mmCIF file of N, CA and C in Angstrom:
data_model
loop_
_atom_site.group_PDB
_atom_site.id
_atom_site.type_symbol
_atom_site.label_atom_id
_atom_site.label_comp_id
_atom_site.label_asym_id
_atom_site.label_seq_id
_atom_site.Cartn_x
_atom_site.Cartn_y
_atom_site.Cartn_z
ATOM 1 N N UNK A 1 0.842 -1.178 0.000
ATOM 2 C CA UNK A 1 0.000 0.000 0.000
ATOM 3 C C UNK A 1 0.885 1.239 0.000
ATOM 4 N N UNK A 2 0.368 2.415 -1.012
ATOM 5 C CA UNK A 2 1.400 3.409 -0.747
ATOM 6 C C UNK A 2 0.903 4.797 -0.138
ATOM 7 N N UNK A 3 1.132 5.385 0.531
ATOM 8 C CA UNK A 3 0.751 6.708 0.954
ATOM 9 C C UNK A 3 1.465 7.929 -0.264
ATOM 10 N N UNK A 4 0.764 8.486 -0.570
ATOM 11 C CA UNK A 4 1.106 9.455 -1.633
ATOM 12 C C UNK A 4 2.259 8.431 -2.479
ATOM 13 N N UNK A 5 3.115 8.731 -2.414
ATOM 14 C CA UNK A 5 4.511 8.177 -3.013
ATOM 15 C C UNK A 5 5.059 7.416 -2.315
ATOM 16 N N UNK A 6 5.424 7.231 -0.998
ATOM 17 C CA UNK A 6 5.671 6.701 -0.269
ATOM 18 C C UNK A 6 5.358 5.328 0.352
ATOM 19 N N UNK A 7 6.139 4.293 0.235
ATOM 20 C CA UNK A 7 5.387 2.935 0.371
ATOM 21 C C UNK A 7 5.156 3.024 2.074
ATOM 22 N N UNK A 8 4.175 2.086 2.199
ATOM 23 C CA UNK A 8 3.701 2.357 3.839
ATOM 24 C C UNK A 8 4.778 1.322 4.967
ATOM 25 N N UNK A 9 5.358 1.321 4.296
ATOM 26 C CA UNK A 9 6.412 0.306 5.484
ATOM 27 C C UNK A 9 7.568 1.216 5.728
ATOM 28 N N UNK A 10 8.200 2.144 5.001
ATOM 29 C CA UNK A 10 8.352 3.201 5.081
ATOM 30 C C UNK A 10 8.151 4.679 6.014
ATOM 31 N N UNK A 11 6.881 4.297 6.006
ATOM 32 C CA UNK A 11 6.029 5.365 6.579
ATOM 33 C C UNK A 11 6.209 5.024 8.227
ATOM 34 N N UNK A 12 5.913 3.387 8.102
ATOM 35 C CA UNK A 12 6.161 3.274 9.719
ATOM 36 C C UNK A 12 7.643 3.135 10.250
ATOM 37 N N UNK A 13 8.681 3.014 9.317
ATOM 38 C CA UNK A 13 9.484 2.877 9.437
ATOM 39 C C UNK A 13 10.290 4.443 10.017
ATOM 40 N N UNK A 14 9.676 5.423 9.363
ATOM 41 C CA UNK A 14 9.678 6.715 10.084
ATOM 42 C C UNK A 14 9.380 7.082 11.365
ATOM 43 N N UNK A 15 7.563 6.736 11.685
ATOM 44 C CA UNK A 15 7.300 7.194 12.740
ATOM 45 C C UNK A 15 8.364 6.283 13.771
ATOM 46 N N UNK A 16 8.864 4.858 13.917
ATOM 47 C CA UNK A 16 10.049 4.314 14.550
ATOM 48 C C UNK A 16 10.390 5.400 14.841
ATOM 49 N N UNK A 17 11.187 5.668 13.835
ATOM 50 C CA UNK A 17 12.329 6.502 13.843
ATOM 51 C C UNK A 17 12.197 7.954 14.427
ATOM 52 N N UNK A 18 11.642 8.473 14.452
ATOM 53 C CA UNK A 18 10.872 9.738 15.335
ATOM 54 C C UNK A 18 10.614 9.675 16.527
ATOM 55 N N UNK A 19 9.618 8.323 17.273
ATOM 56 C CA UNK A 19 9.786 7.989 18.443
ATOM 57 C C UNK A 19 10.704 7.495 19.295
ATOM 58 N N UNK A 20 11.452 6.861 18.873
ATOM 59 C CA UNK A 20 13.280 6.546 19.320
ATOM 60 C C UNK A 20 13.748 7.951 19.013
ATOM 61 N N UNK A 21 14.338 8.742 18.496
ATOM 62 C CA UNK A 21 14.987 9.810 18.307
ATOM 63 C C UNK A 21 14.152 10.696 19.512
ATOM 64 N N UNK A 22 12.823 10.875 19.860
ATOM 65 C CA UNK A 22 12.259 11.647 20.587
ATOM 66 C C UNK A 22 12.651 11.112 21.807
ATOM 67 N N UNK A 23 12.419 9.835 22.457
ATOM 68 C CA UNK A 23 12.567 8.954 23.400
ATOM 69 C C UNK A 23 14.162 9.334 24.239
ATOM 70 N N UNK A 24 15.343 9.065 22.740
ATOM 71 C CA UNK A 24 16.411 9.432 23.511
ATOM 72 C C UNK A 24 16.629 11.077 23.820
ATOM 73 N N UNK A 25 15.585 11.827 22.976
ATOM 74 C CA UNK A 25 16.164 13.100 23.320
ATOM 75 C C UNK A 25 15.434 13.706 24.870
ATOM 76 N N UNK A 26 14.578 13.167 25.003
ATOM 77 C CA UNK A 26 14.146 13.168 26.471
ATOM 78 C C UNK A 26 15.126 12.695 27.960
ATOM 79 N N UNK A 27 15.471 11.285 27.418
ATOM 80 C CA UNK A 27 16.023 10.960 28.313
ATOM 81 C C UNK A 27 17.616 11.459 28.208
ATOM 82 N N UNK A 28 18.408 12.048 27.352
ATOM 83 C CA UNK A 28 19.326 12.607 27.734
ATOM 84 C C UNK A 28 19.511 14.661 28.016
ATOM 85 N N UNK A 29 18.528 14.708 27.968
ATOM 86 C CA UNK A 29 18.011 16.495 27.948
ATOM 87 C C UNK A 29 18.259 16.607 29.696
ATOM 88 N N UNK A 30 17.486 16.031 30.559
ATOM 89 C CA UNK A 30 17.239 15.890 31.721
ATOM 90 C C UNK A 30 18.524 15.726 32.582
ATOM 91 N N UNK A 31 19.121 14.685 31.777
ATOM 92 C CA UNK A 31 20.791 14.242 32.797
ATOM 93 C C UNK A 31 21.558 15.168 32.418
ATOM 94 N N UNK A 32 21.407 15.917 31.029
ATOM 95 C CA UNK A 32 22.347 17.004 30.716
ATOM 96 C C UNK A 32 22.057 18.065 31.581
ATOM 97 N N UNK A 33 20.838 18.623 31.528
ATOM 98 C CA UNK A 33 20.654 20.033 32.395
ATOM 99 C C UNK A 33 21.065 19.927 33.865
ATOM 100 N N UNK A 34 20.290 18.292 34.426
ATOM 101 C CA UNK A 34 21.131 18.329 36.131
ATOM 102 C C UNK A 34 22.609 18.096 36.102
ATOM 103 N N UNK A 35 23.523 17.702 35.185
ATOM 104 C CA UNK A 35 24.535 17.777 35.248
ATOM 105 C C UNK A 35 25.523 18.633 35.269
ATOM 106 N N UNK A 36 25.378 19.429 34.177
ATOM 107 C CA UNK A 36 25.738 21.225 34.347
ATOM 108 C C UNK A 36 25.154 22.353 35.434
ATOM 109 N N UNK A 37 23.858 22.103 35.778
ATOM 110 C CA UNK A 37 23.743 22.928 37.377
ATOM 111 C C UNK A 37 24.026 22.255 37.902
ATOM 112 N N UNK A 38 24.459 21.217 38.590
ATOM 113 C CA UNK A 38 25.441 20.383 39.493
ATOM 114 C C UNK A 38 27.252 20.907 39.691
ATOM 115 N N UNK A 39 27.220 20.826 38.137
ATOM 116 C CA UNK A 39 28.350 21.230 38.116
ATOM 117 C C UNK A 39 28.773 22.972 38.021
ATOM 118 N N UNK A 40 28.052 23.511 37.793
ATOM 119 C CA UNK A 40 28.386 24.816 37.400
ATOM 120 C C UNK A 40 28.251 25.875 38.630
ATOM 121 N N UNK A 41 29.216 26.330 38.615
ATOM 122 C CA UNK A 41 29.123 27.570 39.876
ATOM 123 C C UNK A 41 28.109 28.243 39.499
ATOM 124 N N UNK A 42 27.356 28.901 40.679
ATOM 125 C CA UNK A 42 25.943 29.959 40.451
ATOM 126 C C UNK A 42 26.260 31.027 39.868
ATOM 127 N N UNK A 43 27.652 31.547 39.646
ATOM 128 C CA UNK A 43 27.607 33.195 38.494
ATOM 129 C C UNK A 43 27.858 32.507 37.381
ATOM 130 N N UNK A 44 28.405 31.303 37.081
ATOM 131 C CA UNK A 44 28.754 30.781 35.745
ATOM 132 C C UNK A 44 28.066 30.257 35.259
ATOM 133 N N UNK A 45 26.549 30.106 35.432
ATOM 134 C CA UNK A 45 25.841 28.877 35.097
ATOM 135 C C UNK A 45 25.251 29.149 33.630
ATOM 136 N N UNK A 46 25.086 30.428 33.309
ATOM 137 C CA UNK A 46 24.465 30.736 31.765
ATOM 138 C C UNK A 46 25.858 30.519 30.628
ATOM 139 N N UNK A 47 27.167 30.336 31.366
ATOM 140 C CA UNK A 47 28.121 30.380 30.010
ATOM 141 C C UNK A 47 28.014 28.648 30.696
ATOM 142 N N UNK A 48 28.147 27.897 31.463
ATOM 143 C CA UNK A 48 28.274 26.575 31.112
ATOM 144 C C UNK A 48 26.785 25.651 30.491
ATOM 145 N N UNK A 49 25.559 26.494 30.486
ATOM 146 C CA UNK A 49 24.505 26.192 29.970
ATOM 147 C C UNK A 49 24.657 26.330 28.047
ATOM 148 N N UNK A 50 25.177 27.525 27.739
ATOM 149 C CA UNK A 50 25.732 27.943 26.781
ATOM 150 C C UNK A 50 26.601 26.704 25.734
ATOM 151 N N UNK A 51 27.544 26.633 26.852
ATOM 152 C CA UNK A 51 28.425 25.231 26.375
ATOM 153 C C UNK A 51 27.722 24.390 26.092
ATOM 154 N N UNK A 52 27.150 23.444 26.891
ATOM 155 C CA UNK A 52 26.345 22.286 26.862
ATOM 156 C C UNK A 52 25.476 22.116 25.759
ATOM 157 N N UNK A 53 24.761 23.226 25.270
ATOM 158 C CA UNK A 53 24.454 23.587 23.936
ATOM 159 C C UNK A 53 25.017 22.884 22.693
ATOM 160 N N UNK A 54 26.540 23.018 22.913
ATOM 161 C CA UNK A 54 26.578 23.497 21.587
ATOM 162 C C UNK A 54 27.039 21.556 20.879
ATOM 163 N N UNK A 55 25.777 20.740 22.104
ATOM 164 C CA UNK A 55 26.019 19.531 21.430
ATOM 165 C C UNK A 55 24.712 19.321 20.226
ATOM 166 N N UNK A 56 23.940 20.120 20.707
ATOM 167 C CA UNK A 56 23.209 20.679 19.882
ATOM 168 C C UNK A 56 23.421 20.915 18.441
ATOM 169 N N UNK A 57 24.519 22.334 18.569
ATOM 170 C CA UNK A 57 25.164 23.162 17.702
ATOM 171 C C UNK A 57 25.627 22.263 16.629
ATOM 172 N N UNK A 58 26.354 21.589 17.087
ATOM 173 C CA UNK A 58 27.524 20.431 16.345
ATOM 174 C C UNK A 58 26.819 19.434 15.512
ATOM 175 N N UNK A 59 25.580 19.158 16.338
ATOM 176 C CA UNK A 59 24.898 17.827 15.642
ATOM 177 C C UNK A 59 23.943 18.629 14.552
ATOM 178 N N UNK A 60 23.711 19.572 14.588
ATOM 179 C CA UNK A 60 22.585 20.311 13.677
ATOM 180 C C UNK A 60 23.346 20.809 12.398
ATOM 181 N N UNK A 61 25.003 20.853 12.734
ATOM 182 C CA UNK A 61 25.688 21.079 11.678
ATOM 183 C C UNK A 61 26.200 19.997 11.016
ATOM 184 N N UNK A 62 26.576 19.330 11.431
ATOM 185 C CA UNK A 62 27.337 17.511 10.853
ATOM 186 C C UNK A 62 26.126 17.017 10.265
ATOM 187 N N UNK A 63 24.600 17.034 10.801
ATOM 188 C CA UNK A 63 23.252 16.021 10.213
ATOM 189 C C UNK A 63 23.390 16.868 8.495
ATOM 190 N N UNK A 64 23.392 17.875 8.048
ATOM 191 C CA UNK A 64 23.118 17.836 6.840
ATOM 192 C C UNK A 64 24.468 17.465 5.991
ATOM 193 N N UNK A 65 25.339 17.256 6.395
ATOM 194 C CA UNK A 65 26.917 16.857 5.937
ATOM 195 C C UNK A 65 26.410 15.460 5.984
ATOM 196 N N UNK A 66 25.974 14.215 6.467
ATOM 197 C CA UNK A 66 25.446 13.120 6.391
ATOM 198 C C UNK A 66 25.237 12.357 5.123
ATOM 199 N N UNK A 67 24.456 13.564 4.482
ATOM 200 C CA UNK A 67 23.795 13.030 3.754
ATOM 201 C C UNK A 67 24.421 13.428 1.759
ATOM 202 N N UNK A 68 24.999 14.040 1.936
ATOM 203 C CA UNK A 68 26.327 14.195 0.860
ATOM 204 C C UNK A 68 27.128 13.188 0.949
ATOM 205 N N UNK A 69 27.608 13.042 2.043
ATOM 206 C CA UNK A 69 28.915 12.330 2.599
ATOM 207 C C UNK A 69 28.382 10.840 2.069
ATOM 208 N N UNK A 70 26.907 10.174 2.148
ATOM 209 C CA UNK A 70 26.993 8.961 1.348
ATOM 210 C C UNK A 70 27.348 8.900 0.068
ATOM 211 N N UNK A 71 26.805 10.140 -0.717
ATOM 212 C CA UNK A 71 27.295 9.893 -2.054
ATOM 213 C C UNK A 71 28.832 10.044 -2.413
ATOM 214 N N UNK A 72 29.162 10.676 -1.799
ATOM 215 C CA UNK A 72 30.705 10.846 -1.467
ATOM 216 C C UNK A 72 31.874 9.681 -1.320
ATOM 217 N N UNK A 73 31.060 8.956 -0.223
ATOM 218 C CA UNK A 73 31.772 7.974 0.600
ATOM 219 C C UNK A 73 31.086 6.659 0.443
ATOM 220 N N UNK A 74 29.745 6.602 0.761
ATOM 221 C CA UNK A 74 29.057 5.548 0.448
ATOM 222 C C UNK A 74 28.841 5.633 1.523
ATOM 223 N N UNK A 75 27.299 4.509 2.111
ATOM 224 C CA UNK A 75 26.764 4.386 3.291
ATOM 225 C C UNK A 75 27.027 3.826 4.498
ATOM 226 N N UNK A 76 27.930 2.490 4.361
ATOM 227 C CA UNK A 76 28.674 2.114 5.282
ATOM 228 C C UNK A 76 29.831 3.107 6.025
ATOM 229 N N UNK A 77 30.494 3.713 5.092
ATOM 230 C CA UNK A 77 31.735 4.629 5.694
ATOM 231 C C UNK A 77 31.130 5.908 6.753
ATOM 232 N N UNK A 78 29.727 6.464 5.776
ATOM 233 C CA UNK A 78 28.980 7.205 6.356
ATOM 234 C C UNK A 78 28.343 6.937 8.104
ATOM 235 N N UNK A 79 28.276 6.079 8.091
ATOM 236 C CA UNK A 79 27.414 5.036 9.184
ATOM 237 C C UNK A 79 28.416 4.815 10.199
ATOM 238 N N UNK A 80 29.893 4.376 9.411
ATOM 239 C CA UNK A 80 31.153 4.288 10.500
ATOM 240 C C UNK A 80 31.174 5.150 11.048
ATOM 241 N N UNK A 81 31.442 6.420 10.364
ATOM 242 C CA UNK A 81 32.205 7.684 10.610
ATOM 243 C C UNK A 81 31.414 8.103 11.833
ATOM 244 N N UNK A 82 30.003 8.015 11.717
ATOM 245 C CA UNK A 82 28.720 8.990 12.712
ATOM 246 C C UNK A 82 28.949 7.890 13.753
ATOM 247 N N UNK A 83 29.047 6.630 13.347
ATOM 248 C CA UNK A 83 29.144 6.202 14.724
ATOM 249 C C UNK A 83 30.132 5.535 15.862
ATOM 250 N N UNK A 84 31.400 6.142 15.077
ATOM 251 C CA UNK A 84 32.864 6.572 15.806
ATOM 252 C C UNK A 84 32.524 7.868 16.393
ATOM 253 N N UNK A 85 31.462 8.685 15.649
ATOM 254 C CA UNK A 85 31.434 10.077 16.363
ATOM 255 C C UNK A 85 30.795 9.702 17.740
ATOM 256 N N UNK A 86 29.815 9.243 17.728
ATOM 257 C CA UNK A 86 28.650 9.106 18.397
ATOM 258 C C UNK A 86 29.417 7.896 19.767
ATOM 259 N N UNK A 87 30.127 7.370 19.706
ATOM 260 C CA UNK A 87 30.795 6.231 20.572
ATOM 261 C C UNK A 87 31.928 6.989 21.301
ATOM 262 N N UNK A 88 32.727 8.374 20.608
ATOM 263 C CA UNK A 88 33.759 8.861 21.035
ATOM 264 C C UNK A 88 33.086 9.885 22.235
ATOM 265 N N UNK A 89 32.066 10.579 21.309
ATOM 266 C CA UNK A 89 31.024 11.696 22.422
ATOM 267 C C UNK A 89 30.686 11.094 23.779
ATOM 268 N N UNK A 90 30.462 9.562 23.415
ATOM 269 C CA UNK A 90 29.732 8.906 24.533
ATOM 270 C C UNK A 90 30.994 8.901 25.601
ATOM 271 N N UNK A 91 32.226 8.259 25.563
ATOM 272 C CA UNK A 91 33.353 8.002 26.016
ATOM 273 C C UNK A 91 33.459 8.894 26.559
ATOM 274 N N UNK A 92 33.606 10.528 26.107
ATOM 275 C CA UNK A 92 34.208 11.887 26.787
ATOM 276 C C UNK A 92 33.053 11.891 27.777
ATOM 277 N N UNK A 93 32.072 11.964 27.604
ATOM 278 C CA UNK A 93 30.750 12.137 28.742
ATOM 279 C C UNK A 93 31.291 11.309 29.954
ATOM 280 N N UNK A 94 31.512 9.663 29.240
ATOM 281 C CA UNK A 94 31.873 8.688 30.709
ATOM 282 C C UNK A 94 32.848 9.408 31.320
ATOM 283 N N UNK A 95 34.021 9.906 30.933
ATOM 284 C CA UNK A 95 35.184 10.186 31.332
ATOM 285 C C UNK A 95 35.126 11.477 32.303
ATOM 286 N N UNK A 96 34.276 12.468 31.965
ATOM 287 C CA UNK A 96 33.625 13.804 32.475
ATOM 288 C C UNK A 96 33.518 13.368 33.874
ATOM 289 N N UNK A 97 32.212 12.749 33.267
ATOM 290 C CA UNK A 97 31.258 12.671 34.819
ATOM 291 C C UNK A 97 31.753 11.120 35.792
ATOM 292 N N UNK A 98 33.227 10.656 35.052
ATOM 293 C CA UNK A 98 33.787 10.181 36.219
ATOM 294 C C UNK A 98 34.586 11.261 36.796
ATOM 295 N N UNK A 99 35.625 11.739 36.271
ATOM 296 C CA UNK A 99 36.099 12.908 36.384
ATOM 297 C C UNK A 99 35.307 13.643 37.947
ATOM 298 N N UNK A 100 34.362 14.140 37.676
ATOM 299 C CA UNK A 100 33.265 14.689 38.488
ATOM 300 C C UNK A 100 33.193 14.136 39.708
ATOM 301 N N UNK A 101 32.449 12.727 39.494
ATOM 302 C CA UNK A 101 32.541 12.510 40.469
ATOM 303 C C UNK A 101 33.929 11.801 41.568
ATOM 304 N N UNK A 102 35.010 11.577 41.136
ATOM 305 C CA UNK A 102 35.861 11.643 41.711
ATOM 306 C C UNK A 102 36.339 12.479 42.523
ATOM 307 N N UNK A 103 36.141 13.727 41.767
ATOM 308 C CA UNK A 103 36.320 15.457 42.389
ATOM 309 C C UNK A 103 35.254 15.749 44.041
ATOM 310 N N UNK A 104 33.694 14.662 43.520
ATOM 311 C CA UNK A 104 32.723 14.960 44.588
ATOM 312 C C UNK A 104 33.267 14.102 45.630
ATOM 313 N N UNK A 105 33.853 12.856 45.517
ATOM 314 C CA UNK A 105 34.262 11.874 46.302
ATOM 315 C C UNK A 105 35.500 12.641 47.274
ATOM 316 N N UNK A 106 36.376 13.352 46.467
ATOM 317 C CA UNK A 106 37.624 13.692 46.913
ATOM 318 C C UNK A 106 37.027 14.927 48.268
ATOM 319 N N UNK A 107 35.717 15.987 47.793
ATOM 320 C CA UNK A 107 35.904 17.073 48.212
ATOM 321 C C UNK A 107 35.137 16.685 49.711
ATOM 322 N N UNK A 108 34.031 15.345 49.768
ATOM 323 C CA UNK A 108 33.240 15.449 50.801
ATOM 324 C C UNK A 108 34.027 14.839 52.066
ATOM 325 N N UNK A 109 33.867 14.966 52.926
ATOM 326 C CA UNK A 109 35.024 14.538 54.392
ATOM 327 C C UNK A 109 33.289 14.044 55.221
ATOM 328 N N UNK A 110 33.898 13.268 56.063
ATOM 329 C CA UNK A 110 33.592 12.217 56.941
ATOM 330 C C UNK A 110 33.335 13.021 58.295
ATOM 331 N N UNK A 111 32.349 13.126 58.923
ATOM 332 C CA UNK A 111 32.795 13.189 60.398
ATOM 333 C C UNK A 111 32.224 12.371 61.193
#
């Protein structure tokens, strides 16, 4: 069956794809914002909010490079590349917020 042009397996194959993409952007929006007011001193908190952004920034600029880059490269290389990106981003985050909390471990004392 086709919807306008579009075959309908397709179609659901989208909305998937919309609800996972929505799903994770929920659940990492939330750990991002308590993580930066956690971390951010109270006069600094609009330039480290700022920062945190600009994962935003980065991904809104690389998504239309994506899609050149297959014809370019082809789809597998394309697919590598985003998801060496996407595995390396993840890594610096682990590394951060061990980082962090090591710092919280180090600073709290016992009495």
């Amino acid at each position: 069956m086709m919807v306008g042009n579009i075959p309908e397996r397709w179609l659901w194959g989208l909305f998937i794809a919309i609800a996972l993409f929505s799903i994770a952007d929920l659940l990492t929006a939330g750990i991002q914002q308590g993580f930066v007011s956690k971390l951010a001193p109270a006069h600094m908190r609009g330039q480290y909010f700022a920062a945190a952004s600009l994962r935003f920034t980065i991904g809104r600029m690389l998504a239309p490079l994506a899609i050149p880059m297959t014809g370019w490269i082809g789809y597998n290389w394309t697919f590598g590349i985003l998801s060496a990106l996407a595995i390396a981003s993840a890594v610096l985050y682990f590394i951060m917020f061990s980082l962090y909390e090591k710092e919280q471990r180090s600073n709290s004392t016992i009495y």
